[in-house]
Amino acid sequence: GVSILLVAWMAAEALGFSPWLQYTLLALFIALVAVPVFYAAWTVVKPFHLPVVMTAAECARAADVIYKHSTREVLAPSPDDCAVCLERWEEGDTLTELPCGHMYHPPCVRACIAGSLPLRSKHANNLTDVVEAVCCPLCRRPMVADPERVVRLMRRKKAVLY
C-alpha cells in the first residue's frame, strides 16, 4: 500500500501529470500512512509519562490554595466525631465542610490534602490531574469542582513552579 502510493506519486511527477493529481496522491499518502504511523508511535510513548514533581514546600502552598477554594467554615450542628482524627467535636465548634457535606476539624482536612498531594502527583500527567484527585477522606468525592481554576490560582500565587 505504502510503496504503491509513493511509486504512483513519483510516476505522476515523472510523467508530467497535473499538480492536482500529484497533491492528491501526496494527501492520500499522508492520510493512509503518516497519520497511522504517528498515532501508533504516540500510543507506545504515552504510557511513559513523567510524573508531576512537587517539592514539600510546593505541596504545602498548593494544599493551602485547594483548602481555601474548596472548603467552607461551618459551626458544628451537634456533637459528633471527626472521621480523620476520631476526636469529638462539640456543638458550635468551628469545622470545615467539604462540597460533599462531610465535616472535619480544619487541621484534619489540611493534613489530608497536604498528605495526598505527593502521592497523587506521582501518578498524574499534569497538575490538573493532581488537583482533581484530591478527595474527601470518607466518601472519596472530589473536593475541587473546577480543577483548572484552582490550578490557575496556584500558578498565579506561585504556589507551584510546574
One Martini backbone bead per residue (centre of mass of N, CA, C, O) as a GRO file, in nm:
protein
  162
    1GLY     BB    1   0.058   0.061  -0.024
    2VAL     BB    2   0.292   0.260   0.021
    3SER     BB    3   0.465   0.206  -0.235
    4ILE     BB    4   0.243   0.261  -0.441
    5LEU     BB    5   0.202   0.561  -0.375
    6LEU     BB    6   0.493   0.652  -0.427
    7VAL     BB    7   0.513   0.551  -0.717
    8ALA     BB    8   0.271   0.712  -0.824
    9TRP     BB    9   0.382   0.991  -0.758
   10MET     BB   10   0.649   0.968  -0.920
   11ALA     BB   11   0.511   0.902  -1.189
   12ALA     BB   12   0.341   1.158  -1.210
   13GLU     BB   13   0.586   1.344  -1.217
   14ALA     BB   14   0.741   1.213  -1.459
   15LEU     BB   15   0.479   1.236  -1.660
   16GLY     BB   16   0.338   1.524  -1.604
   17PHE     BB   17   0.124   1.559  -1.419
   18SER     BB   18  -0.079   1.714  -1.244
   19PRO     BB   19  -0.064   1.870  -0.944
   20TRP     BB   20  -0.331   1.769  -0.834
   21LEU     BB   21  -0.258   1.463  -0.849
   22GLN     BB   22  -0.007   1.474  -0.676
   23TYR     BB   23  -0.149   1.592  -0.416
   24THR     BB   24  -0.348   1.363  -0.386
   25LEU     BB   25  -0.137   1.143  -0.338
   26LEU     BB   26  -0.007   1.280  -0.093
   27ALA     BB   27  -0.261   1.285   0.084
   28LEU     BB   28  -0.298   0.980   0.090
   29PHE     BB   29  -0.030   0.917   0.223
   30ILE     BB   30  -0.080   1.072   0.483
   31ALA     BB   31  -0.351   0.935   0.565
   32LEU     BB   32  -0.245   0.618   0.534
   33VAL     BB   33   0.049   0.657   0.689
   34ALA     BB   34   0.143   0.889   0.877
   35VAL     BB   35  -0.083   0.895   1.086
   36PRO     BB   36  -0.066   0.596   1.188
   37VAL     BB   37   0.230   0.612   1.276
   38PHE     BB   38   0.203   0.842   1.485
   39TYR     BB   39  -0.014   0.703   1.656
   40ALA     BB   40   0.150   0.452   1.733
   41ALA     BB   41   0.378   0.607   1.873
   42TRP     BB   42   0.201   0.748   2.087
   43THR     BB   43   0.088   0.483   2.225
   44VAL     BB   44   0.373   0.395   2.321
   45VAL     BB   45   0.465   0.665   2.481
   46LYS     BB   46   0.235   0.748   2.682
   47PRO     BB   47   0.300   0.555   2.938
   48PHE     BB   48   0.585   0.738   2.966
   49HIS     BB   49   0.527   0.937   3.182
   50LEU     BB   50   0.580   1.215   3.368
   51PRO     BB   51   0.575   1.313   3.668
   52VAL     BB   52   0.473   1.514   3.908
   53VAL     BB   53   0.688   1.750   4.065
   54MET     BB   54   0.686   1.811   4.421
   55THR     BB   55   0.753   1.989   4.671
   56ALA     BB   56   0.690   2.045   4.995
   57ALA     BB   57   0.628   2.346   4.959
   58GLU     BB   58   0.429   2.314   4.724
   59CYS     BB   59   0.228   2.134   4.870
   60ALA     BB   60   0.154   2.339   5.091
   61ARG     BB   61   0.057   2.568   4.902
   62ALA     BB   62  -0.149   2.399   4.745
   63ALA     BB   63  -0.321   2.317   4.988
   64ASP     BB   64  -0.414   2.603   5.058
   65VAL     BB   65  -0.565   2.660   4.797
   66ILE     BB   66  -0.758   2.422   4.807
   67TYR     BB   67  -0.883   2.484   5.081
   68LYS     BB   68  -0.992   2.778   5.017
   69HIS     BB   69  -1.154   2.667   4.729
   70SER     BB   70  -1.320   2.386   4.873
   71THR     BB   71  -1.411   2.521   5.143
   72ARG     BB   72  -1.601   2.559   5.457
   73GLU     BB   73  -1.706   2.728   5.728
   74VAL     BB   74  -1.851   2.578   6.025
   75LEU     BB   75  -2.088   2.491   6.255
   76ALA     BB   76  -2.156   2.265   6.475
   77PRO     BB   77  -2.463   2.110   6.513
   78SER     BB   78  -2.336   1.852   6.660
   79PRO     BB   79  -2.220   1.607   6.823
   80ASP     BB   80  -1.910   1.447   6.712
   81ASP     BB   81  -1.693   1.271   6.496
   82CYS     BB   82  -1.393   1.263   6.355
   83ALA     BB   83  -1.282   1.068   6.080
   84VAL     BB   84  -0.973   1.126   6.119
   85CYS     BB   85  -0.906   1.164   6.451
   86LEU     BB   86  -1.161   1.078   6.649
   87GLU     BB   87  -1.252   1.337   6.762
   88ARG     BB   88  -1.447   1.538   6.943
   89TRP     BB   89  -1.720   1.751   6.886
   90GLU     BB   90  -1.891   2.046   6.945
   91GLU     BB   91  -2.128   2.250   6.966
   92GLY     BB   92  -1.997   2.531   6.773
   93ASP     BB   93  -1.771   2.437   6.634
   94THR     BB   94  -1.516   2.471   6.410
   95LEU     BB   95  -1.556   2.370   6.073
   96THR     BB   96  -1.506   2.171   5.781
   97GLU     BB   97  -1.664   2.184   5.465
   98LEU     BB   98  -1.741   1.989   5.210
   99PRO     BB   99  -1.907   1.943   4.914
  100CYS     BB  100  -2.038   1.666   5.033
  101GLY     BB  101  -2.083   1.750   5.368
  102HIS     BB  102  -1.845   1.686   5.517
  103MET     BB  103  -1.696   1.700   5.848
  104TYR     BB  104  -1.406   1.874   5.992
  105HIS     BB  105  -1.126   1.951   6.105
  106PRO     BB  106  -0.919   2.175   5.976
  107PRO     BB  107  -0.642   2.018   6.020
  108CYS     BB  108  -0.741   1.752   5.889
  109VAL     BB  109  -0.787   1.853   5.602
  110ARG     BB  110  -0.508   1.968   5.552
  111ALA     BB  111  -0.360   1.696   5.593
  112CYS     BB  112  -0.500   1.541   5.364
  113ILE     BB  113  -0.411   1.720   5.134
  114ALA     BB  114  -0.102   1.729   5.185
  115GLY     BB  115  -0.071   1.409   5.187
  116SER     BB  116  -0.187   1.355   4.885
  117LEU     BB  117  -0.010   1.510   4.677
  118PRO     BB  118   0.248   1.333   4.649
  119LEU     BB  119   0.091   1.078   4.559
  120ARG     BB  120  -0.066   1.195   4.313
  121SER     BB  121   0.181   1.307   4.144
  122LYS     BB  122   0.300   1.018   4.059
  123HIS     BB  123   0.008   0.961   3.875
  124ALA     BB  124   0.043   1.223   3.698
  125ASN     BB  125   0.049   1.436   3.409
  126ASN     BB  126  -0.080   1.680   3.575
  127LEU     BB  127  -0.199   1.923   3.783
  128THR     BB  128  -0.500   1.872   3.738
  129ASP     BB  129  -0.495   1.574   3.826
  130VAL     BB  130  -0.409   1.628   4.115
  131VAL     BB  131  -0.648   1.808   4.202
  132GLU     BB  132  -0.876   1.606   4.114
  133ALA     BB  133  -0.776   1.374   4.334
  134VAL     BB  134  -0.880   1.534   4.556
  135CYS     BB  135  -1.047   1.397   4.850
  136CYS     BB  136  -1.258   1.263   5.047
  137PRO     BB  137  -1.191   1.048   5.315
  138LEU     BB  138  -1.480   0.903   5.304
  139CYS     BB  139  -1.619   0.920   4.987
  140ARG     BB  140  -1.417   1.028   4.741
  141ARG     BB  141  -1.498   1.298   4.666
  142PRO     BB  142  -1.429   1.563   4.508
  143MET     BB  143  -1.322   1.882   4.617
  144VAL     BB  144  -1.291   1.989   4.320
  145ALA     BB  145  -1.483   2.137   4.071
  146ASP     BB  146  -1.237   2.338   3.941
  147PRO     BB  147  -0.924   2.259   3.861
  148GLU     BB  148  -0.828   2.483   3.662
  149ARG     BB  149  -0.875   2.722   3.851
  150VAL     BB  150  -0.684   2.627   4.076
  151VAL     BB  151  -0.429   2.616   3.902
  152ARG     BB  152  -0.427   2.914   3.830
  153LEU     BB  153  -0.402   3.011   4.122
  154MET     BB  154  -0.138   2.865   4.185
  155ARG     BB  155   0.029   3.014   3.967
  156ARG     BB  156  -0.033   3.306   4.053
  157LYS     BB  157   0.077   3.239   4.361
  158LYS     BB  158   0.329   3.050   4.335
  159ALA     BB  159   0.287   2.749   4.449
  160VAL     BB  160   0.398   2.657   4.167
  161LEU     BB  161   0.648   2.570   3.907
  162TYR     BB  162   0.500   2.370   3.692
   0.00000   0.00000   0.00000
